[in-house]
CSV table of C-alpha atoms in Angstrom, one decimal:
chain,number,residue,atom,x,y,z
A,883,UNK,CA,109.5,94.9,67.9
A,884,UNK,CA,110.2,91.7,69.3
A,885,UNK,CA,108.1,90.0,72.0
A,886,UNK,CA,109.8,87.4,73.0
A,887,UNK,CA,108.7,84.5,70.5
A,888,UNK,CA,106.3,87.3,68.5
A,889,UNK,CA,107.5,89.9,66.1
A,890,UNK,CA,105.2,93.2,65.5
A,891,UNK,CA,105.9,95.3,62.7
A,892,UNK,CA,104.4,98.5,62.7
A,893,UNK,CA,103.4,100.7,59.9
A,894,UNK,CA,101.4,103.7,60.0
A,895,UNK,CA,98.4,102.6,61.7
A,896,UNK,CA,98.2,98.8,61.3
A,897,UNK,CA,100.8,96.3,63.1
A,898,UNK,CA,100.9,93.1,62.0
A,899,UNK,CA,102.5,89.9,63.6
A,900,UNK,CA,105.1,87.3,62.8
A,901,UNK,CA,106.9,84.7,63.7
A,902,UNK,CA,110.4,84.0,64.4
A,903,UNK,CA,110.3,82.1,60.8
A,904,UNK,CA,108.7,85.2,58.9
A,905,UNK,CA,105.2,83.5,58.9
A,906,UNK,CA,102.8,86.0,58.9
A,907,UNK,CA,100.2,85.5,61.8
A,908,UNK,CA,97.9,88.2,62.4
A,909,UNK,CA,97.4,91.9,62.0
A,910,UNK,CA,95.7,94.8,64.3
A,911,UNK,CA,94.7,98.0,62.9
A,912,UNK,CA,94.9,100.9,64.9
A,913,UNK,CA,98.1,102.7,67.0
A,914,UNK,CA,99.0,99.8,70.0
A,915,UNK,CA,101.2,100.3,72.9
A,916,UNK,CA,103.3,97.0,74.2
A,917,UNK,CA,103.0,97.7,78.3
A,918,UNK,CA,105.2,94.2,79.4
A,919,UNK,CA,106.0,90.7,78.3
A,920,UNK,CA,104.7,87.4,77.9
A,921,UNK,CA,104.1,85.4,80.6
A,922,UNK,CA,102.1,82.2,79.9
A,923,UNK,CA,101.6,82.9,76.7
A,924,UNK,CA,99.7,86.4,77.0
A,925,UNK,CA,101.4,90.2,76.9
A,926,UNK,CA,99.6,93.3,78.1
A,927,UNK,CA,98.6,95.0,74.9
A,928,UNK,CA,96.5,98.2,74.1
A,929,UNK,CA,96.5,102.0,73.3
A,930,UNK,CA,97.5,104.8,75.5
A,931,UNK,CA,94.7,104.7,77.9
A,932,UNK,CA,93.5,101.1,78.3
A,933,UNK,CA,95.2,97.4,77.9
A,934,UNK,CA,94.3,93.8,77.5
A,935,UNK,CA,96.0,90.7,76.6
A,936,UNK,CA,97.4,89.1,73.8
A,937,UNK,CA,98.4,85.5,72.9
A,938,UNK,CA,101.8,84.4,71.1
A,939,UNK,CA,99.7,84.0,68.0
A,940,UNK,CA,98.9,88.3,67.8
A,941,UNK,CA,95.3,87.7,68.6
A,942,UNK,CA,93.7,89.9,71.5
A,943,UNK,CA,92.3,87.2,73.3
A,944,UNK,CA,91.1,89.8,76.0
A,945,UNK,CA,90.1,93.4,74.5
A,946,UNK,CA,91.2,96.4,76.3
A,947,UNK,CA,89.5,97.4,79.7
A,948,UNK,CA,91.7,97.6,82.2
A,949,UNK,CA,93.9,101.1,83.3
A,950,UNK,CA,97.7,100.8,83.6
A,951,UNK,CA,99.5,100.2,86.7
A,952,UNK,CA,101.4,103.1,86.7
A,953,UNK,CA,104.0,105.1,84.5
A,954,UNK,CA,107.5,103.4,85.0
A,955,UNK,CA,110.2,105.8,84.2
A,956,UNK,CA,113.7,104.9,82.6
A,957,UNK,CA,116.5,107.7,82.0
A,958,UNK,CA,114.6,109.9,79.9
A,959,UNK,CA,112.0,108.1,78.5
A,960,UNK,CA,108.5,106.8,79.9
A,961,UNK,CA,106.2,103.7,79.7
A,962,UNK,CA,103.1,102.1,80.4
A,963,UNK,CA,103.3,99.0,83.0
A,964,UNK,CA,100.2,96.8,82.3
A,965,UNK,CA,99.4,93.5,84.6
A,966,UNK,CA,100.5,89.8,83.5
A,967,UNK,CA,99.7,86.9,84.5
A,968,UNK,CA,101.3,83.9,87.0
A,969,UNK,CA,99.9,81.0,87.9
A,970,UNK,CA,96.5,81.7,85.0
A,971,UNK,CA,95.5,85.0,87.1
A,972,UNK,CA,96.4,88.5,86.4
A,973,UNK,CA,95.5,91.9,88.9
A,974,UNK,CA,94.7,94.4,86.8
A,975,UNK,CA,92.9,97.9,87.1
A,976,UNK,CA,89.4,99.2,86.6
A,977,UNK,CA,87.6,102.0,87.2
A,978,UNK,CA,90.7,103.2,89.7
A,979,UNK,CA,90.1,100.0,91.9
A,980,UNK,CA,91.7,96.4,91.5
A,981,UNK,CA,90.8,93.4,91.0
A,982,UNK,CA,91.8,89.9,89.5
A,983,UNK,CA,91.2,87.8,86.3
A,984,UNK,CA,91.7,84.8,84.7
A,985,UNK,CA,92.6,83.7,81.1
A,986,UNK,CA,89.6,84.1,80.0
A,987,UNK,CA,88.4,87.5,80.9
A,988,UNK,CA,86.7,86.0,83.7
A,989,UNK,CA,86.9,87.8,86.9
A,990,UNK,CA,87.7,86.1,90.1
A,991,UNK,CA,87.7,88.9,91.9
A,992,UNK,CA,86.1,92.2,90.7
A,993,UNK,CA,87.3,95.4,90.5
A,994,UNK,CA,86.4,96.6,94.0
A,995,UNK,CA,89.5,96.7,96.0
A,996,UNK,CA,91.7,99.6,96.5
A,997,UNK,CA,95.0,97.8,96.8
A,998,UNK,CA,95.7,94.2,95.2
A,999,UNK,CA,99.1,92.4,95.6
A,1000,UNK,CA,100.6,88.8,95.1
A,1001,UNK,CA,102.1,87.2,98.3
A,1002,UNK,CA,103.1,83.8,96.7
A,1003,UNK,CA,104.9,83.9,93.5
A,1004,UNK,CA,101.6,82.0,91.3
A,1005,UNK,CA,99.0,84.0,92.8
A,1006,UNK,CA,98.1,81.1,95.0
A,1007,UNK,CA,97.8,83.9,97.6
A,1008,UNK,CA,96.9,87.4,97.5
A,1009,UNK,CA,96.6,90.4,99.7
A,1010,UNK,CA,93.4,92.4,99.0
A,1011,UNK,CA,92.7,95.6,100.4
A,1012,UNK,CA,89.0,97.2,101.3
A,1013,UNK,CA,88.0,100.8,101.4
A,1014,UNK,CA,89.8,101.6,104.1
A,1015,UNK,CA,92.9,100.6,102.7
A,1016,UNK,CA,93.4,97.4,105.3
A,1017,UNK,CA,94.4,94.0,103.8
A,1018,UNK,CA,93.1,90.5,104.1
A,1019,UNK,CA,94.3,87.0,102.9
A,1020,UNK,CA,92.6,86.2,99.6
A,1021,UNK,CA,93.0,82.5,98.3
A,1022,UNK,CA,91.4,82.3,94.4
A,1023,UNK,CA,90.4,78.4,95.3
A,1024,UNK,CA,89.4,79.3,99.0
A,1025,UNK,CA,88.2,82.6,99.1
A,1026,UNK,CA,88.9,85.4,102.1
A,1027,UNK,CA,91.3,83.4,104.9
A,1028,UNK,CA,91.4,86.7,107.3
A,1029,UNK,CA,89.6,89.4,108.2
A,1030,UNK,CA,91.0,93.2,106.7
A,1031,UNK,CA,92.9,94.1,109.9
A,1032,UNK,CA,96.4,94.1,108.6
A,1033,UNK,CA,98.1,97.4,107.2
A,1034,UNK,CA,100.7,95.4,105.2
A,1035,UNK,CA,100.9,91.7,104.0
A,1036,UNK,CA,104.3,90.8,102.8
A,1037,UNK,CA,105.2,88.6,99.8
A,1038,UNK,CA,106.4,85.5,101.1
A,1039,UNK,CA,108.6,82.4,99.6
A,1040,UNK,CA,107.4,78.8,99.4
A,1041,UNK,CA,106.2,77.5,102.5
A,1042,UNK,CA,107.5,80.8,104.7
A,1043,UNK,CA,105.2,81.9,107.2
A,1044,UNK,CA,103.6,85.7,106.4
A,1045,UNK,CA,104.2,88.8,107.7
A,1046,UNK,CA,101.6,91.3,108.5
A,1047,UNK,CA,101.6,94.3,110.0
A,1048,UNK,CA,98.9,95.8,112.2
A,1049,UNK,CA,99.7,99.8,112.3
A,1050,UNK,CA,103.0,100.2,113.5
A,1051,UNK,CA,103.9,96.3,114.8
A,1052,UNK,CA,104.8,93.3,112.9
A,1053,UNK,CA,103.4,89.0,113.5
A,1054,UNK,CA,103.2,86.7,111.4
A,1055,UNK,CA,100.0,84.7,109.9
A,1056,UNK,CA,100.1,81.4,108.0
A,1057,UNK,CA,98.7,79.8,104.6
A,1058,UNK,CA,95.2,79.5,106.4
A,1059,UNK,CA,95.1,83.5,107.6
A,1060,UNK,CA,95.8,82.3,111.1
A,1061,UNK,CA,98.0,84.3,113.5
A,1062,UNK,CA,101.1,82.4,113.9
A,1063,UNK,CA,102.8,85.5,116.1
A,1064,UNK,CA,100.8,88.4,117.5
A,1065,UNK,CA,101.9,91.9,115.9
A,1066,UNK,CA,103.7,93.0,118.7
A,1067,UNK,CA,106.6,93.2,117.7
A,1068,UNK,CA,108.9,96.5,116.1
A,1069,UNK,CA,110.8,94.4,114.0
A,1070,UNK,CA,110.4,90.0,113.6
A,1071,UNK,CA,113.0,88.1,111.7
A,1072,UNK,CA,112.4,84.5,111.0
A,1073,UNK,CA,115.8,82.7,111.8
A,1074,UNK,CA,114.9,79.7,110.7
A,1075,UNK,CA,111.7,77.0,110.7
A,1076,UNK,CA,111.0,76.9,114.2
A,1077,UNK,CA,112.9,80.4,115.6
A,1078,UNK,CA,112.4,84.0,114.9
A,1079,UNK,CA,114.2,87.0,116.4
A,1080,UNK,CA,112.2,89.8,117.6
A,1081,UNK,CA,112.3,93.2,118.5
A,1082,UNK,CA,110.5,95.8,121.0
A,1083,UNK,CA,111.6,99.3,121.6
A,1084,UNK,CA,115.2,98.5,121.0
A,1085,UNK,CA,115.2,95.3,123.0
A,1086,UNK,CA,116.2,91.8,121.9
A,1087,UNK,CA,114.4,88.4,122.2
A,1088,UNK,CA,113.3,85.2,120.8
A,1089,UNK,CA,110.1,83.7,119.7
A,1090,UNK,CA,109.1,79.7,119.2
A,1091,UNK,CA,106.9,79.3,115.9
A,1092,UNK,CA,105.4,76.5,116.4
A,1093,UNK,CA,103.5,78.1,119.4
A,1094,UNK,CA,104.5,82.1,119.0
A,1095,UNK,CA,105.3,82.3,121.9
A,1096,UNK,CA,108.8,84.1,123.6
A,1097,UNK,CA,111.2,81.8,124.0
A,1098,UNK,CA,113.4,84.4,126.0
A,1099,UNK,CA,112.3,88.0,127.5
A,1100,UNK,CA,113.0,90.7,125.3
A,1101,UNK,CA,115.2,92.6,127.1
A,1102,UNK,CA,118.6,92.4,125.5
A,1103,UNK,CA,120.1,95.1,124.1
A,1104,UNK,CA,122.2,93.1,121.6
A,1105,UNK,CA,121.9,89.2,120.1
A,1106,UNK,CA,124.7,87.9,118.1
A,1107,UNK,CA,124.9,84.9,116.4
A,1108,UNK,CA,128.0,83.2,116.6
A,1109,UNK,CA,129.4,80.6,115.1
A,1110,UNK,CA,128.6,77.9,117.5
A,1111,UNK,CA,124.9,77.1,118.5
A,1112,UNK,CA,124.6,79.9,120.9
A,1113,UNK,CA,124.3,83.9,120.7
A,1114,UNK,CA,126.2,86.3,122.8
A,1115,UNK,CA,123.8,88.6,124.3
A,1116,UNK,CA,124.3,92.2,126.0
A,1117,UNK,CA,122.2,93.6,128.9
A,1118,UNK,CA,124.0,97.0,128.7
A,1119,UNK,CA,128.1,96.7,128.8
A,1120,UNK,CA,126.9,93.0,130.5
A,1121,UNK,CA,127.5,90.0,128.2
A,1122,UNK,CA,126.2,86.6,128.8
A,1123,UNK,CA,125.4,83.2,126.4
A,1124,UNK,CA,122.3,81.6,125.5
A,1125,UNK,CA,121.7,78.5,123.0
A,1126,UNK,CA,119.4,78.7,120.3
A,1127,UNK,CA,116.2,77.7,121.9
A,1128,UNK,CA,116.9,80.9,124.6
A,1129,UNK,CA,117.8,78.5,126.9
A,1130,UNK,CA,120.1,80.8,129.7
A,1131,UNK,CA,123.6,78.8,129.8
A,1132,UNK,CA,125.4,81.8,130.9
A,1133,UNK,CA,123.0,85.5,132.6
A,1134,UNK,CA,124.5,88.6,131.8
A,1135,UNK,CA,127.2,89.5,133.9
A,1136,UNK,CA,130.8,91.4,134.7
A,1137,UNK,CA,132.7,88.4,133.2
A,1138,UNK,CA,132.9,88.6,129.5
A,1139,UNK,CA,131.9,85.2,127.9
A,1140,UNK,CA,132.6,84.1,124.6
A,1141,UNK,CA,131.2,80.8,123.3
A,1142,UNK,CA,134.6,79.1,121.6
A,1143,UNK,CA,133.1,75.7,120.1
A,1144,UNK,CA,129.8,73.0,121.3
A,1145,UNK,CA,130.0,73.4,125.0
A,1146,UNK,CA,133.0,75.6,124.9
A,1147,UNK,CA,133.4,78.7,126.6
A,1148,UNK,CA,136.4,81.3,126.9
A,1149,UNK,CA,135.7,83.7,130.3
A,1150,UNK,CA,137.9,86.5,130.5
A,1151,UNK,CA,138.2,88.4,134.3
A,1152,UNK,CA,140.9,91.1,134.0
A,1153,UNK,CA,143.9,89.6,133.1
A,1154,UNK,CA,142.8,86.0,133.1
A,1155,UNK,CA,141.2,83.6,130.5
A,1156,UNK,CA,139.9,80.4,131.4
A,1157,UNK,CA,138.0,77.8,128.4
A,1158,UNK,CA,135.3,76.2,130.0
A,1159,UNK,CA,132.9,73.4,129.4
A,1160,UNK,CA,128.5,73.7,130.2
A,1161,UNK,CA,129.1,72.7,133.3
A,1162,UNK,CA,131.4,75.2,134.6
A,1163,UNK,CA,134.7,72.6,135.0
A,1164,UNK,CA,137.8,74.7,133.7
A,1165,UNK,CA,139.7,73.3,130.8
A,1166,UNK,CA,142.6,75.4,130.0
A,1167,UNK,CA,143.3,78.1,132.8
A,1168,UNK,CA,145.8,81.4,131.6
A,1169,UNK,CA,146.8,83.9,133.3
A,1170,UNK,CA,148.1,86.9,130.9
A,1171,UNK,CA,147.6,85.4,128.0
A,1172,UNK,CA,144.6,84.8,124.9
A,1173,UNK,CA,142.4,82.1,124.2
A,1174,UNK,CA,141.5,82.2,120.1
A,1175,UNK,CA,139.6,79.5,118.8
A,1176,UNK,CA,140.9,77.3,116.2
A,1177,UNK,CA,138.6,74.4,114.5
A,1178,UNK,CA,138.0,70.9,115.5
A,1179,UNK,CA,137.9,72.2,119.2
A,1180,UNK,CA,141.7,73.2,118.9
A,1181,UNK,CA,142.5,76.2,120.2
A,1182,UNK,CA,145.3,78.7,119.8
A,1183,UNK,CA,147.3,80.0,123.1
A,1184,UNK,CA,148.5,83.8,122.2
A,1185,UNK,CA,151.0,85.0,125.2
C-alpha cells in the first residue's frame, strides 16, 4: 500500500513499514485500516471502529480514539473517512460529538459539539455547533468570536467576508464574528470587495460592505451586468440603467436603454435609436436602423 512517501506491507496480522528506498522503518501488529492521506506529516490510521494518527516514519504518534467521519462510498466498494490535519489541527469524532486536536493529542477543543467544520482553509477559523445544532465562530488562538445564532457558516477564501445564515436568510459576518450584512436577505452574492448583490422575495438590489447597508431598493425584478460599469435593470417589462454603486442614471421606463460603452447609451423608441452620452445630449440619432456597439467607443450602424 503506498501512502504517499510510506509503504505498508501487510501480512497476516502484522504490517510493517518502509520507505521509498526499501528501509525498513517500523512494524504494527494487529489488522489496520488506512482512512485518508498524509497531511503534514500524519495519516488517519486504526481498525474498523476507531482511528488515530500516524507519522511518515509508521509510528502511531496518536493511538486510536476517535470514530470515523462517515462511510464514503465508491462504485461498489466502501471506506472509512477519518479526520486530517491543516494548519497542526484536526476535527475529529468522540463519543458521537466533535471536537478539535492538535499534533499532539492535545485537545483544543473537546468533544462537545454536535457539528464542527473548517471555514478557512488552515483551520484559522472554525464553525462550531452547540446542542441545538446552531453555529458560532471559533478562533483556536482567540477563542468563541460569536454567539451560536447562525444555522449555517460557510467556508470562506482568504480574506472573504463569511456567510451565515440565520434560519431561512443569508448576511454576512467578518474575521472578528461581527455582522458585516444583517441576514435578511434570500440569496447575497459578494460582487466584489466593496459590493454585494442581494436578493428578497424575488426582488433585486445592492448592498455597500463597508457599511451593509443598501445601496439601491430591492425592487428590481432583474440586474444584469453588462459589460460597461453599469447593470441593466427591469421593473417588470420596464428597463432602466444604474452604475455600479446603484447610483440611478437612467429609472425604469417605456424606453428600452442599453448602456453601449463609459457614458454611452443606445435608447430605442419604436422605430428609432439614438446613442446618448450621461447627460442626455444625443450623439448619433437613427431612424429605422440599429445601433451595435463595436470597441474603442466605435460603433456599428446596421440599416
Amino acid at each position: 500500500m503506498d501512502l504517499k512517501g510510506l509503504l505498508a506491507v501487510e501480512e497476516k496480522k502484522k504490517v510493517s513499514f518502509f520507505d521509498y528506498e526499501g528501509r525498513f522503518l517500523s512494524s504494527m501488529e494487529g489488522t489496520y485500516v488506512m482512512s485518508g492521506w498524509f497531511e503534514e506529516g500524519f495519516v488517519p490510521w486504526g481498525n474498523k471502529k476507531r482511528y488515530g494518527f500516524m507519522d511518515t516514519t509508521g509510528r502511531m504518534v496518536i493511538e486510536p480514539a476517535f470514530e470515523y467521519r462517515d462511510l464514503g462510498e465508491f462504485e461498489d466498494d466502501k471506506f472509512l473517512i477519518g479526520g486530517f490535519f491543516a494548519g497542526g489541527l484536526a476535527v475529529v469524532k468522540s463519543g458521537g460529538k466533535w471536537g478539535v486536536i492538535d499534533k499532539t493529542g492535545e485537545y483544543v477543543l473537546p468533544c462537545d459539539y454536535t457539528d464542527i467544520h473548517r471555514v478557512t482553509k488552515y483551520n484559522e477559523l472554525l464553525a462550531v455547533a452547540g446542542a441545538d445544532h446552531l453555529f458560532a465562530l471559533f478562533s483556536p488562538e482567540r477563542g468563541f468570536l460569536s454567539d451560536f445564532e447562525c444555522t449555517t457558516i460557510s467556508f470562506a477564501r482568504a480574506d472573504e467576508l463569511i456567510h451565515c445564515r440565520k434560519g431561512t436568510l443569508t448576511g454576512l459576518i467578518d474575521r472578528n464574528g461581527k455582522e458585516v450584512v444583517a441576514c435578511e436577505y434570500d440569496v447575497l452574492r459578494i460582487l466584489n470587495d466593496s459590493i454585494a448583490r442581494v436578493e428578497l422575495n424575488y426582488k433585486h438590489g445592492l448592498v455597500d460592505l463597508k457599511t451593509g447597508e443598501l445601496l439601491t431598493p430591492v425592487l428590481y425584478d432583474m440586474m444584469i451586468a453588462t459589460d460597461y460599469p453599469y447593470y441593466s435593470v427591469f421593473c417588470g417589462m420596464e428597463r432602466g440603467v444604474i452604475d455600479r454603486r446603484g447610483n440611478e442614471i437612467f429609472p425604469c421606463g417605456d424606453a428600452h436603454v442599453t448602456p453601449a460603452g463609459d457614458g454611452l447609451f443606445v435608447i430605442r423608441e419604436g422605430k428609432q435609436e439614438k446613442l446618448i452620452d450621461q447627460a442626455g445630449e444625443t450623439l448619433i440619432p437613427l431612424q429605422d436602423g440599429h445601433i451595435e456597439p463595436w470597441m474603442n467607443d466605435l460603433f456599428w450602424i446596421i440599416k
